[in-house]
Amino acid sequence: MASEFSEFIHQKRIDGGLTLRDFCLKTGANSVYWSALERGYAPAPAEEEFYLKIKKLLNLSDKDFNIL
């Protein structure tokens, strides 16, 4: 049931060595929401500023960032 976005962002978080808790603490995301998002049960956030935080935290390339 997970979307391409949720699978992508989950894998990037794992590849970056971040637990869900660490990711949420560093981005300000709600852990219940983010867990649901990664499992495909919640929509992606709408705030562009949040995506910029994710890009920086996960050290995403411009190509990967465009997938978001």
mmCIF file of C-alpha atoms in Angstrom:
data_model
loop_
_atom_site.group_PDB
_atom_site.id
_atom_site.type_symbol
_atom_site.label_atom_id
_atom_site.label_comp_id
_atom_site.label_asym_id
_atom_site.label_seq_id
_atom_site.Cartn_x
_atom_site.Cartn_y
_atom_site.Cartn_z
ATOM 1 C CA MET A 1 0.000 0.000 0.000
ATOM 2 C CA ALA A 2 3.020 2.272 0.294
ATOM 3 C CA SER A 3 3.440 4.874 -2.416
ATOM 4 C CA GLU A 4 6.584 5.441 -4.439
ATOM 5 C CA PHE A 5 7.203 8.556 -2.343
ATOM 6 C CA SER A 6 6.796 6.759 0.981
ATOM 7 C CA GLU A 7 9.079 3.895 -0.068
ATOM 8 C CA PHE A 8 11.669 6.345 -1.407
ATOM 9 C CA ILE A 9 11.765 8.546 1.675
ATOM 10 C CA HIS A 10 11.817 5.538 4.018
ATOM 11 C CA GLN A 11 14.790 4.033 2.201
ATOM 12 C CA LYS A 12 16.673 7.343 2.140
ATOM 13 C CA ARG A 13 16.123 7.735 5.901
ATOM 14 C CA ILE A 14 17.439 4.223 6.525
ATOM 15 C CA ASP A 15 20.377 4.751 4.147
ATOM 16 C CA GLY A 16 21.171 7.937 6.049
ATOM 17 C CA GLY A 17 21.431 5.947 9.277
ATOM 18 C CA LEU A 18 18.550 7.729 10.976
ATOM 19 C CA THR A 19 15.978 6.106 13.172
ATOM 20 C CA LEU A 20 12.430 7.363 12.823
ATOM 21 C CA ARG A 21 12.821 9.132 16.168
ATOM 22 C CA ASP A 22 16.069 10.868 15.142
ATOM 23 C CA PHE A 23 14.585 11.904 11.806
ATOM 24 C CA CYS A 24 11.536 13.409 13.493
ATOM 25 C CA LEU A 25 13.577 15.209 16.146
ATOM 26 C CA LYS A 26 15.817 16.766 13.500
ATOM 27 C CA THR A 27 13.023 17.783 11.116
ATOM 28 C CA GLY A 28 10.289 18.619 13.595
ATOM 29 C CA ALA A 29 7.980 15.991 12.077
ATOM 30 C CA ASN A 30 5.413 14.222 14.220
ATOM 31 C CA SER A 31 6.576 10.611 14.658
ATOM 32 C CA VAL A 32 3.064 9.121 14.468
ATOM 33 C CA TYR A 33 2.378 10.988 11.225
ATOM 34 C CA TRP A 34 5.790 10.166 9.735
ATOM 35 C CA SER A 35 5.480 6.487 10.560
ATOM 36 C CA ALA A 36 2.066 6.422 8.865
ATOM 37 C CA LEU A 37 3.500 8.293 5.869
ATOM 38 C CA GLU A 38 6.347 5.813 5.431
ATOM 39 C CA ARG A 39 3.850 2.955 5.523
ATOM 40 C CA GLY A 40 1.633 4.659 2.952
ATOM 41 C CA TYR A 41 -1.226 5.606 5.270
ATOM 42 C CA ALA A 42 -0.702 9.382 5.352
ATOM 43 C CA PRO A 43 -0.270 11.950 2.584
ATOM 44 C CA ALA A 44 3.049 13.645 1.880
ATOM 45 C CA PRO A 45 3.519 17.028 3.537
ATOM 46 C CA ALA A 46 2.631 20.093 1.494
ATOM 47 C CA GLU A 47 5.172 22.547 2.930
ATOM 48 C CA GLU A 48 8.139 23.181 0.627
ATOM 49 C CA GLU A 49 10.257 24.286 3.596
ATOM 50 C CA PHE A 50 9.887 20.806 5.085
ATOM 51 C CA TYR A 51 11.248 19.231 1.896
ATOM 52 C CA LEU A 52 14.275 21.506 2.089
ATOM 53 C CA LYS A 53 14.926 20.249 5.645
ATOM 54 C CA ILE A 54 14.712 16.668 4.389
ATOM 55 C CA LYS A 55 17.087 17.408 1.506
ATOM 56 C CA LYS A 56 19.685 18.856 3.857
ATOM 57 C CA LEU A 57 19.311 16.219 6.573
ATOM 58 C CA LEU A 58 19.475 13.260 4.184
ATOM 59 C CA ASN A 59 22.056 14.941 1.941
ATOM 60 C CA LEU A 60 19.895 14.343 -1.119
ATOM 61 C CA SER A 61 21.182 15.115 -4.575
ATOM 62 C CA ASP A 62 19.182 17.478 -6.769
ATOM 63 C CA LYS A 63 18.007 14.440 -8.741
ATOM 64 C CA ASP A 64 16.743 12.705 -5.595
ATOM 65 C CA PHE A 65 15.219 15.932 -4.345
ATOM 66 C CA ASN A 66 13.211 16.284 -7.545
ATOM 67 C CA ILE A 67 11.653 12.872 -6.839
ATOM 68 C CA LEU A 68 10.186 14.312 -3.659
#
